[in-house]
């Protein structure tokens, strides 16, 4: 079968700096795909390319078989790609519920005039986005915090809310940018279980960037190693772990 | 203290108080207008207050909810004021029945220009957008000064006194009603999401361009409505009265009352109107005391009195139940 996401010879240059160079990546539906690599390897740039925040200098990106290169970020999100950010980007002053509602809102279809007069599809749409938002928060154990502002949540829950918000987009592909950043070993282990549960429950394909090798090796079916914007190696966790180039470039310092 | 607090919460959550207040207010306005209950000074101040509420709430849509910094609101006022005044003085003179369409026309002209301005500048943010709105304000002012047909720099005189208490009160209610319905819909939440984090909003599927254009158009529409009312209150307008100082006054109201809050907009406009009347007796000191209050406010309450909070009266019932803390 064809891949869910296909990155075809993508290059991204910022002035003289080549952040991503001739990158190829193919992610099949249903897998969890890890992207690892030293800082500055171009991992987050790759996410920004997939989600349309940057437009690639060269190359094409295909999602579900169609070309999404150059689409606006909102269109790509609605097409089914949700993401989280390396440094949490929640809507801080809004309530926890509103954070996920904003993602559900984009799937509602009512006209501004219907909202102004509070008639037509407006009422049902609003009910729906509240109900769906609360349901999602329930699943994530965040329902009791629904009325708090997002910035009032402790760090771990903010991370969790960000994942919930990304899932509210109803993605078939979920991009997680360092979900375990700032977590200790026990928290990371809990996150691994959590992500596994999400994957099963929401039937979502995952690409995750992570520095915690334990999480990546445990969760991912396939791993791509990036270095200086190039694909250094690709394969199953076992293959990648055994690859001498990877050990030299990244794992060599006893990380594994 | 605790019982007072609890009482306030109870009152704030009573759904029937606000409609009752509005009916009483409207009744009072009609009675005062036909019965001549108020002296002309009090009446003038009350109408100014209504106009200021419209200005403050509409600018709050851009500066508070959307989180941009527009200094061009006086420009939209000018467009609305001139458009409506042209209708009542030149096109259809001696026809007070056409005042409401004239107000609407003023708003529409301002909204169309606001729409175009948003269309041109949607990619700019922050300081750059502020500069564009400043440039817009200057363009409007010098354009009006150079069109002899509308009076040029001497202005437009002989505008009929049509801004009555009931009409101003009604216009203020309509403004708050529209902005409230917009804010508590998916469009309003999209606008607020842009303020909080544009990139995240984009990645959630929020069409940021549409949301910004909508906020700008609605904001400028009501800026124009306020201008139309002002023109028919003071009966004389000239380009000089819609300068950066006028914009600054509206900004002070917004940041005094509180950004991203309708209750704050009303509060800011009422306090500002009353304060500038009270301080009128102090002459030059007025321009010392008013900025001083603003400085203190920025130091101790930078988001304004009601910043990012809303009085439950203004919330739709649905939002209220989903926001209330679980027992």
Coordinates of C-alpha atoms in Angstrom, one line a residue:
Chain A
X1 CA 0.0 0.0 0.0
X2 CA 1.1 3.6 -0.5
X3 CA 2.5 5.6 2.3
X4 CA 0.3 8.0 4.4
X5 CA 3.0 10.6 4.3
X6 CA 5.7 10.9 1.7
X7 CA 8.5 13.4 1.8
X8 CA 10.1 13.4 -1.6
X9 CA 13.6 14.9 -1.9
X10 CA 12.8 17.9 0.2
X11 CA 15.3 20.6 0.7
X12 CA 14.9 23.7 2.9
X13 CA 17.4 26.5 2.8
X14 CA 17.4 29.6 5.1
X15 CA 19.6 32.0 3.2
X16 CA 23.0 30.2 3.1
X17 CA 22.0 27.6 5.8
X18 CA 20.7 24.3 4.5
X19 CA 18.5 23.0 7.3
X20 CA 17.1 20.1 5.4
X21 CA 18.9 18.6 2.5
X22 CA 17.4 16.1 0.0
X23 CA 15.3 14.5 2.7
X24 CA 13.3 11.4 1.9
X25 CA 10.9 9.9 4.3
X26 CA 8.0 7.6 3.9
X27 CA 5.6 6.9 6.8
X28 CA 3.0 4.1 6.4
X29 CA -0.4 4.3 8.0
X30 CA -0.6 2.9 11.5
X31 CA 3.1 3.0 12.4
X32 CA 4.8 5.1 15.0
X33 CA 7.8 6.7 13.4
X34 CA 10.6 8.1 15.5
X35 CA 12.9 10.9 14.3
X36 CA 16.1 11.3 16.3
X37 CA 19.3 13.3 15.7
X38 CA 21.5 15.8 17.5
X39 CA 20.3 19.3 18.2
X40 CA 20.2 21.4 15.0
X41 CA 19.8 18.3 12.8
X42 CA 16.6 19.8 11.3
X43 CA 14.0 17.7 13.1
X44 CA 11.7 20.6 14.0
X45 CA 12.2 22.2 10.6
X46 CA 10.9 18.9 9.1
X47 CA 7.8 19.2 11.2
X48 CA 7.3 22.9 10.2
X49 CA 7.6 21.8 6.5
X50 CA 5.1 19.0 6.9
X51 CA 2.6 21.4 8.6
X52 CA 3.0 24.1 6.1
X53 CA 4.6 26.7 8.4
X54 CA 7.6 26.7 6.0
X55 CA 7.4 26.0 2.3
X56 CA 10.2 23.7 1.1
X57 CA 12.8 25.2 -1.2
X58 CA 12.8 22.1 -3.3
X59 CA 10.9 18.8 -3.3
X60 CA 7.3 17.7 -2.7
X61 CA 5.3 16.5 0.3
X62 CA 2.4 14.1 -0.2
X63 CA -0.2 13.2 2.3
X64 CA -2.8 10.5 1.8
X65 CA -1.7 10.3 -1.8
X66 CA -2.2 14.0 -2.7
X67 CA 0.4 16.8 -2.9
X68 CA 0.2 19.2 0.0
X69 CA 3.3 21.2 -0.8
X70 CA 2.7 24.9 -0.4
X71 CA -0.7 24.5 1.3
X72 CA -1.5 26.9 4.1
X73 CA -1.1 25.5 7.6
X74 CA -4.8 25.6 8.4
X75 CA -5.7 23.7 5.3
X76 CA -3.1 21.0 6.1
X77 CA -4.4 20.7 9.7
X78 CA -8.0 20.3 8.4
X79 CA -6.7 17.7 6.0
X80 CA -5.7 15.6 9.0
X81 CA -2.3 16.5 10.4
X82 CA -2.2 17.5 14.1
X83 CA 0.9 18.5 16.0
X84 CA 2.4 19.6 19.3
X85 CA 5.3 21.9 19.8
X86 CA 8.7 21.6 21.3
X87 CA 8.1 24.5 23.6
X88 CA 4.5 24.2 24.6
X89 CA 2.2 26.5 22.6
X90 CA -1.1 26.4 24.4
X91 CA -3.6 29.3 24.3
X92 CA -2.5 30.2 27.8
X93 CA -5.1 32.7 28.9
X94 CA -8.0 30.5 27.7
X95 CA -9.7 27.8 29.6
X96 CA -8.6 24.2 29.2
X97 CA -11.9 23.5 27.6
X98 CA -11.6 26.4 25.1
X99 CA -8.2 25.1 24.1
X100 CA -9.6 21.9 22.7
X101 CA -12.8 23.6 21.5
X102 CA -10.9 25.9 19.2
X103 CA -9.7 22.8 17.3
X104 CA -13.2 21.3 17.2
X105 CA -14.6 24.7 16.1
X106 CA -12.8 24.5 12.8
X107 CA -14.9 21.4 12.0
X108 CA -18.2 23.3 12.6
X109 CA -20.0 24.8 9.7
X110 CA -22.0 27.8 10.6
X111 CA -22.1 31.3 9.0
X112 CA -21.1 34.4 10.9
X113 CA -24.6 35.7 10.5
X114 CA -26.0 32.6 12.1
X115 CA -23.7 33.3 15.1
X116 CA -24.8 37.0 15.2
X117 CA -28.5 36.1 15.3
X118 CA -27.9 32.9 17.4
X119 CA -30.0 30.8 15.1
X120 CA -29.6 27.9 12.7
X121 CA -26.6 25.7 13.0
X122 CA -25.1 27.9 15.6
X123 CA -26.7 26.4 18.7
X124 CA -26.2 22.8 17.8
X125 CA -22.6 23.5 16.7
X126 CA -21.8 25.1 20.0
X127 CA -23.4 22.3 22.0
X128 CA -21.4 19.8 19.9
X129 CA -18.1 21.5 20.4
X130 CA -18.6 21.7 24.2
X131 CA -19.7 18.1 24.4
X132 CA -16.8 16.8 22.2
X133 CA -14.3 19.0 24.1
X134 CA -15.5 17.7 27.5
X135 CA -15.5 14.1 26.2
X136 CA -11.9 14.5 25.0
X137 CA -10.8 16.1 28.3
X138 CA -12.5 13.2 30.2
X139 CA -10.4 10.7 28.2
X140 CA -7.2 12.6 29.1
X141 CA -8.1 12.9 32.7
X142 CA -8.3 16.7 32.3
X143 CA -12.1 17.1 32.7
X144 CA -11.8 18.4 36.3
X145 CA -9.6 21.2 35.1
X146 CA -11.8 22.3 32.2
X147 CA -12.6 25.7 33.7
X148 CA -9.0 26.5 34.6
X149 CA -6.9 28.7 32.4
X150 CA -4.3 26.6 30.5
X151 CA -1.4 28.5 32.1
X152 CA -2.6 27.4 35.6
X153 CA -2.0 23.7 34.8
X154 CA 1.2 22.0 36.0
X155 CA 3.8 21.4 33.3
X156 CA 3.0 17.7 32.8
X157 CA -0.7 18.4 32.3
X158 CA 0.1 21.2 29.9
X159 CA 2.0 18.7 27.8
X160 CA -1.0 16.3 28.0
X161 CA -3.4 19.1 27.1
X162 CA -1.4 20.0 24.0
X163 CA -1.6 16.4 22.8
X164 CA -5.3 16.4 23.5
X165 CA -5.7 19.6 21.5
X166 CA -3.7 18.1 18.6
X167 CA -6.1 15.1 18.6
X168 CA -9.1 17.4 18.6
X169 CA -8.1 18.3 15.0
X170 CA -9.1 14.6 14.3
X171 CA -5.8 13.9 12.6
X172 CA -4.8 10.7 10.8
X173 CA -1.2 11.8 11.4
X174 CA 0.0 13.2 14.7
X175 CA 3.3 15.0 14.9
X176 CA 4.8 15.1 18.4
X177 CA 7.8 17.4 18.9
X178 CA 9.7 16.2 22.0
X179 CA 6.7 15.1 24.1
X180 CA 9.0 14.0 26.9
X181 CA 11.1 17.2 27.1
X182 CA 11.6 18.1 30.8
X183 CA 10.4 14.8 32.1
X184 CA 12.2 12.4 34.4
X185 CA 12.5 8.7 33.8
X186 CA 9.4 7.7 35.7
X187 CA 7.3 10.4 33.9
X188 CA 8.8 9.3 30.5
X189 CA 7.8 5.7 31.2
X190 CA 4.2 6.8 32.0
X191 CA 4.2 8.9 28.8
X192 CA 5.2 5.8 26.8
X193 CA 2.2 3.9 28.1
X194 CA 0.0 7.0 27.5
X195 CA 1.1 7.4 23.9
X196 CA 0.6 3.7 23.2
X197 CA -2.9 4.0 24.5
X198 CA -3.6 7.1 22.3
X199 CA -2.3 5.3 19.3
X200 CA -4.6 2.4 19.9
X201 CA -7.6 4.4 20.9
X202 CA -7.5 7.1 18.2
X203 CA -6.1 4.9 15.4
X204 CA -3.5 7.6 14.6
X205 CA -0.2 7.4 12.8
X206 CA 2.5 9.1 14.8
X207 CA 5.8 10.8 14.0
X208 CA 7.7 11.8 17.1
X209 CA 10.9 13.7 17.6
X210 CA 12.5 12.7 20.9
X211 CA 15.8 12.7 22.7
X212 CA 14.8 10.1 25.3
X213 CA 16.1 7.0 23.6
X214 CA 14.1 4.7 25.9
X215 CA 10.8 6.2 24.8
X216 CA 11.8 6.1 21.1
X217 CA 13.1 2.5 21.2
X218 CA 10.1 1.3 23.1
X219 CA 7.3 3.0 21.2
X220 CA 8.5 3.3 17.6
X221 CA 8.2 0.7 14.8
X222 CA 10.6 2.6 12.6
X223 CA 13.3 5.2 13.3
X224 CA 14.9 7.8 11.1
X225 CA 18.2 9.4 12.2
X226 CA 18.8 12.9 10.9
X227 CA 22.2 14.7 11.0
X228 CA 22.9 18.1 9.5
X229 CA 19.6 17.9 7.6
X230 CA 20.5 14.6 6.0
X231 CA 19.0 11.2 6.6
X232 CA 21.8 9.2 8.2
X233 CA 20.0 6.0 8.8
X234 CA 16.6 4.4 8.7
X235 CA 15.2 1.2 10.0
X236 CA 13.7 -0.7 13.0
X237 CA 14.9 0.3 16.4
X238 CA 17.2 -2.8 16.5
X239 CA 18.7 -1.9 13.1
X240 CA 19.3 1.7 14.0
X241 CA 20.9 0.8 17.3
X242 CA 23.3 -1.5 15.5
X243 CA 24.2 1.0 12.7
X244 CA 27.8 2.1 13.2
X245 CA 27.2 5.5 11.6
X246 CA 24.5 6.2 14.1
X247 CA 26.6 5.1 17.0
X248 CA 29.3 7.4 15.8
X249 CA 27.2 10.4 15.1
X250 CA 24.7 10.3 17.9
X251 CA 24.6 7.4 20.3
X252 CA 28.4 7.1 20.5
X253 CA 28.7 9.0 23.8
X254 CA 27.2 6.2 25.8
X255 CA 23.6 7.4 25.5
X256 CA 22.4 4.0 24.5
Chain B
X1 CA -16.6 40.1 53.6
X2 CA -17.2 36.6 52.4
X3 CA -21.0 37.1 52.5
X4 CA -20.7 40.3 50.4
X5 CA -18.6 38.3 47.9
X6 CA -21.1 35.5 47.8
X7 CA -23.9 38.0 47.2
X8 CA -22.0 39.6 44.3
X9 CA -21.5 36.2 42.7
X10 CA -25.2 35.5 43.1
X11 CA -26.2 38.8 41.5
X12 CA -23.6 38.3 38.7
X13 CA -25.2 35.0 37.8
X14 CA -28.8 36.2 37.8
X15 CA -29.8 36.0 34.2
X16 CA -32.8 38.4 34.4
X17 CA -31.0 41.4 35.9
X18 CA -29.3 42.6 32.6
X19 CA -32.5 42.5 30.5
X20 CA -34.3 44.3 33.2
X21 CA -31.6 47.0 33.4
X22 CA -31.7 47.4 29.7
X23 CA -35.5 47.8 29.7
X24 CA -35.4 50.3 32.5
X25 CA -32.5 52.1 30.8
X26 CA -34.4 52.3 27.5
X27 CA -37.6 53.5 29.3
X28 CA -35.6 56.1 31.1
X29 CA -34.0 57.3 27.8
X30 CA -37.4 57.6 26.1
X31 CA -39.0 59.3 29.1
X32 CA -36.1 61.7 29.5
X33 CA -36.1 62.6 25.8
X34 CA -39.9 63.3 25.6
X35 CA -40.4 64.7 29.0
X36 CA -37.3 66.8 29.2
X37 CA -36.3 65.4 32.5
X38 CA -32.6 66.1 32.0
X39 CA -30.8 69.4 31.5
X40 CA -28.9 69.7 28.2
X41 CA -25.5 69.2 29.9
X42 CA -26.5 65.9 31.5
X43 CA -28.1 64.7 28.3
X44 CA -24.9 65.6 26.3
X45 CA -22.7 63.7 28.8
X46 CA -25.0 60.6 28.6
X47 CA -24.9 60.6 24.8
X48 CA -21.1 60.9 24.9
X49 CA -21.0 58.0 27.2
X50 CA -23.0 55.9 24.8
X51 CA -20.8 56.8 21.9
X52 CA -17.8 56.0 24.0
X53 CA -19.1 52.6 24.9
X54 CA -19.5 51.8 21.2
X55 CA -16.0 53.1 20.4
X56 CA -14.4 51.2 23.3
X57 CA -16.2 47.9 22.7
X58 CA -15.4 48.0 19.0
X59 CA -11.8 48.9 19.4
X60 CA -11.5 46.1 22.0
X61 CA -12.3 43.6 19.3
X62 CA -9.0 44.4 17.6
X63 CA -6.8 45.6 20.4
X64 CA -8.2 43.2 23.1
X65 CA -9.6 40.1 21.6
X66 CA -7.4 40.0 18.5
X67 CA -4.4 41.4 20.4
X68 CA -3.2 43.8 17.8
X69 CA -2.5 47.5 18.4
X70 CA -4.6 49.7 16.1
X71 CA -4.3 53.4 16.5
X72 CA -6.6 54.1 13.5
X73 CA -10.0 53.9 15.2
X74 CA -10.5 57.7 14.9
X75 CA -10.1 57.2 11.1
X76 CA -13.0 54.8 11.0
X77 CA -15.0 57.3 13.1
X78 CA -14.2 60.0 10.6
X79 CA -15.4 57.9 7.7
X80 CA -18.6 57.0 9.5
X81 CA -19.2 60.6 10.6
X82 CA -18.7 62.1 7.2
X83 CA -20.6 59.4 5.3
X84 CA -23.6 59.7 7.6
X85 CA -23.4 63.5 7.7
X86 CA -23.3 63.7 3.9
X87 CA -26.5 61.7 3.9
X88 CA -28.4 63.8 6.3
X89 CA -27.2 67.2 5.1
X90 CA -26.7 66.8 1.3
X91 CA -28.5 63.8 0.0
X92 CA -31.6 63.6 2.1
X93 CA -31.8 66.9 4.2
X94 CA -34.9 67.5 6.4
X95 CA -35.6 63.8 6.6
X96 CA -34.9 62.7 10.2
X97 CA -36.6 59.4 9.5
X98 CA -33.6 58.4 7.5
X99 CA -31.2 58.9 10.4
X100 CA -31.0 55.2 11.2
X101 CA -30.2 54.2 7.6
X102 CA -27.6 57.0 7.7
X103 CA -25.9 55.6 10.8
X104 CA -25.9 52.2 9.1
X105 CA -24.4 53.7 5.9
X106 CA -21.7 55.4 8.0
X107 CA -20.9 52.0 9.6
X108 CA -20.9 50.3 6.2
X109 CA -18.5 52.8 4.6
X110 CA -16.1 52.4 7.6
X111 CA -16.4 48.6 7.4
X112 CA -15.6 48.4 3.7
X113 CA -12.5 50.5 4.2
X114 CA -11.6 48.4 7.3
X115 CA -12.1 45.3 5.3
X116 CA -9.7 46.6 2.6
X117 CA -7.2 47.7 5.2
X118 CA -7.2 44.2 6.8
X119 CA -6.9 42.6 3.4
X120 CA -3.8 44.6 2.6
X121 CA -2.2 44.3 6.0
X122 CA -3.1 40.8 7.2
X123 CA 0.4 39.5 7.0
X124 CA 1.8 42.3 9.3
X125 CA 1.6 42.1 13.0
X126 CA 2.5 44.0 16.1
X127 CA 4.4 47.3 15.6
X128 CA 4.1 47.1 11.8
X129 CA 0.4 46.8 11.9
X130 CA 0.2 49.7 14.4
X131 CA 2.2 51.8 11.9
X132 CA -0.1 50.9 9.1
X133 CA -3.2 51.9 11.1
X134 CA -1.4 55.2 12.0
X135 CA -0.7 55.8 8.3
X136 CA -4.3 55.0 7.5
X137 CA -5.4 57.6 10.1
X138 CA -3.3 60.2 8.5
X139 CA -4.5 59.4 5.0
X140 CA -8.1 59.7 6.0
X141 CA -7.5 63.0 7.7
X142 CA -5.6 64.6 4.8
X143 CA -8.0 63.1 2.3
X144 CA -10.9 64.8 4.1
X145 CA -9.0 68.0 4.3
X146 CA -8.5 68.0 0.5
X147 CA -12.0 67.2 -0.6
X148 CA -13.8 70.6 -0.9
X149 CA -17.1 68.8 -1.4
X150 CA -17.1 67.8 2.3
X151 CA -15.9 71.1 3.5
X152 CA -12.1 70.6 3.4
X153 CA -10.2 71.6 6.5
X154 CA -13.0 73.9 7.6
X155 CA -15.2 70.9 8.2
X156 CA -18.9 70.2 7.8
X157 CA -21.3 72.4 9.7
X158 CA -25.1 72.4 10.1
X159 CA -25.5 68.7 10.7
X160 CA -29.0 68.2 12.3
X161 CA -29.1 67.2 15.9
X162 CA -30.4 63.7 15.6
X163 CA -28.4 61.6 18.1
X164 CA -31.0 61.3 20.8
X165 CA -30.7 59.4 24.0
X166 CA -32.8 56.4 22.9
X167 CA -31.0 56.0 19.6
X168 CA -27.6 56.2 21.2
X169 CA -28.6 53.8 24.0
X170 CA -30.0 51.4 21.4
X171 CA -26.9 51.6 19.2
X172 CA -24.7 50.8 22.2
X173 CA -26.8 47.8 23.1
X174 CA -26.8 46.6 19.5
X175 CA -23.0 47.0 19.4
X176 CA -22.5 45.0 22.6
X177 CA -25.0 42.4 21.5
X178 CA -23.3 41.8 18.1
X179 CA -19.8 41.8 19.5
X180 CA -20.8 39.5 22.3
X181 CA -22.5 37.0 19.9
X182 CA -19.4 37.1 17.7
X183 CA -16.9 36.7 20.6
X184 CA -18.8 33.7 22.0
X185 CA -18.8 31.8 18.7
X186 CA -16.3 29.8 16.8
X187 CA -15.2 33.1 15.1
X188 CA -14.6 34.9 18.3
X189 CA -12.6 31.9 19.7
X190 CA -10.6 31.9 16.6
X191 CA -9.8 35.6 17.0
X192 CA -8.7 35.0 20.6
X193 CA -6.7 32.0 19.6
X194 CA -4.7 34.2 17.2
X195 CA -3.9 36.6 20.1
X196 CA -2.7 33.7 22.3
X197 CA -0.6 32.0 19.7
X198 CA -1.0 32.5 15.9
X199 CA 1.2 29.6 14.9
X200 CA -0.6 27.2 17.2
X201 CA -4.0 28.5 16.0
X202 CA -2.9 27.9 12.4
X203 CA -1.9 24.4 13.2
X204 CA -5.3 23.7 14.8
X205 CA -6.9 24.6 11.5
X206 CA -8.0 28.1 12.4
X207 CA -8.2 30.2 9.2
X208 CA -6.3 33.2 10.6
X209 CA -6.8 35.5 7.6
X210 CA -10.6 35.2 7.7
X211 CA -10.7 35.7 11.5
X212 CA -8.5 38.8 11.3
X213 CA -10.5 40.3 8.5
X214 CA -13.8 39.6 10.3
X215 CA -12.5 41.2 13.5
X216 CA -11.3 44.3 11.6
X217 CA -14.4 44.7 9.6
X218 CA -16.8 44.5 12.5
X219 CA -14.6 46.8 14.6
X220 CA -14.5 49.4 11.9
X221 CA -18.2 49.1 11.3
X222 CA -19.0 50.1 14.8
X223 CA -16.2 52.7 14.8
X224 CA -18.2 54.3 11.9
X225 CA -21.5 54.0 13.7
X226 CA -20.0 55.8 16.7
X227 CA -18.7 58.5 14.3
X228 CA -22.1 58.9 12.8
X229 CA -23.7 59.4 16.2
X230 CA -21.0 61.8 17.3
X231 CA -21.5 63.9 14.1
X232 CA -25.2 64.2 14.8
X233 CA -24.6 65.0 18.5
X234 CA -22.1 67.9 18.1
X235 CA -23.5 69.0 14.7
X236 CA -20.1 70.1 13.4
X237 CA -17.2 67.9 12.3
X238 CA -13.9 68.7 10.8
X239 CA -10.9 66.5 9.9
X240 CA -9.0 67.8 12.9
X241 CA -11.4 66.3 15.4
X242 CA -10.5 62.8 14.2
X243 CA -6.8 62.8 14.9
X244 CA -4.4 60.6 16.9
X245 CA -5.5 62.2 20.1
X246 CA -9.0 60.9 19.5
X247 CA -7.6 57.5 18.9
X248 CA -5.6 57.8 22.1
X249 CA -8.7 58.6 24.1
X250 CA -10.3 55.4 22.9
X251 CA -7.1 53.4 23.6
X252 CA -7.2 54.8 27.2
X253 CA -10.7 53.6 27.6
X254 CA -9.9 50.1 26.3
X255 CA -6.9 49.6 28.5
X256 CA -8.6 51.2 31.5
X257 CA -11.6 49.0 31.3
X258 CA -9.8 45.9 30.4
X259 CA -8.7 44.1 27.2
X260 CA -10.8 41.2 25.9
X261 CA -13.8 42.1 28.0
X262 CA -17.2 43.6 27.2
X263 CA -17.9 44.5 30.8
X264 CA -14.5 46.1 30.8
X265 CA -15.4 48.1 27.7
X266 CA -18.5 49.5 29.3
X267 CA -16.7 50.2 32.5
X268 CA -13.8 51.9 30.8
X269 CA -16.0 54.1 28.7
X270 CA -18.2 55.1 31.6
X271 CA -15.3 55.9 33.9
X272 CA -13.4 57.7 31.2
X273 CA -16.4 59.9 30.3
X274 CA -17.2 60.8 33.9
X275 CA -13.6 61.4 34.7
X276 CA -13.0 63.7 31.8
X277 CA -16.1 65.7 32.8
X278 CA -15.1 65.9 36.5
X279 CA -11.6 66.9 35.6
X280 CA -12.9 69.6 33.2
X281 CA -12.9 72.0 36.2
X282 CA -9.2 71.4 36.7
X283 CA -8.3 72.9 33.4
X284 CA -4.8 72.0 32.3
X285 CA -4.5 69.6 35.3
X286 CA -6.8 67.3 33.4
X287 CA -4.1 66.3 31.1
X288 CA -1.8 65.5 34.1
X289 CA -4.3 63.6 36.2
X290 CA -5.7 61.4 33.3
X291 CA -2.3 60.1 32.1
X292 CA -1.2 59.6 35.7
X293 CA -4.1 57.3 36.3
X294 CA -3.1 55.4 33.2
X295 CA 0.5 55.1 34.4
X296 CA -0.7 53.7 37.8
X297 CA -3.1 51.4 36.0
X298 CA -0.3 50.0 33.8
X299 CA 1.9 49.5 36.8
X300 CA -0.7 47.7 39.0
X301 CA -3.2 46.2 36.6
X302 CA -1.7 46.1 33.1
X303 CA -4.6 44.3 31.5
X304 CA -7.1 46.8 32.8
X305 CA -9.8 46.5 35.4
X306 CA -11.6 43.6 33.9
X307 CA -8.8 42.4 31.7
X308 CA -9.5 39.0 30.0
X309 CA -12.4 38.4 32.4
X310 CA -16.1 38.7 31.7
X311 CA -19.2 39.5 33.7
X312 CA -21.4 36.4 33.7
X313 CA -24.3 38.6 32.5
X314 CA -22.6 38.9 29.1
X315 CA -21.9 35.1 28.7
X316 CA -24.4 32.9 26.8
X317 CA -26.0 30.5 29.2
X318 CA -24.2 27.6 27.5
X319 CA -20.8 29.1 28.3
X320 CA -21.8 29.7 31.8
X321 CA -22.6 26.1 32.6
X322 CA -19.5 24.8 30.9
X323 CA -17.3 27.4 32.8
X324 CA -18.8 26.9 36.3
X325 CA -16.5 25.0 38.5
X326 CA -17.8 21.5 39.4
X327 CA -18.9 21.1 43.0

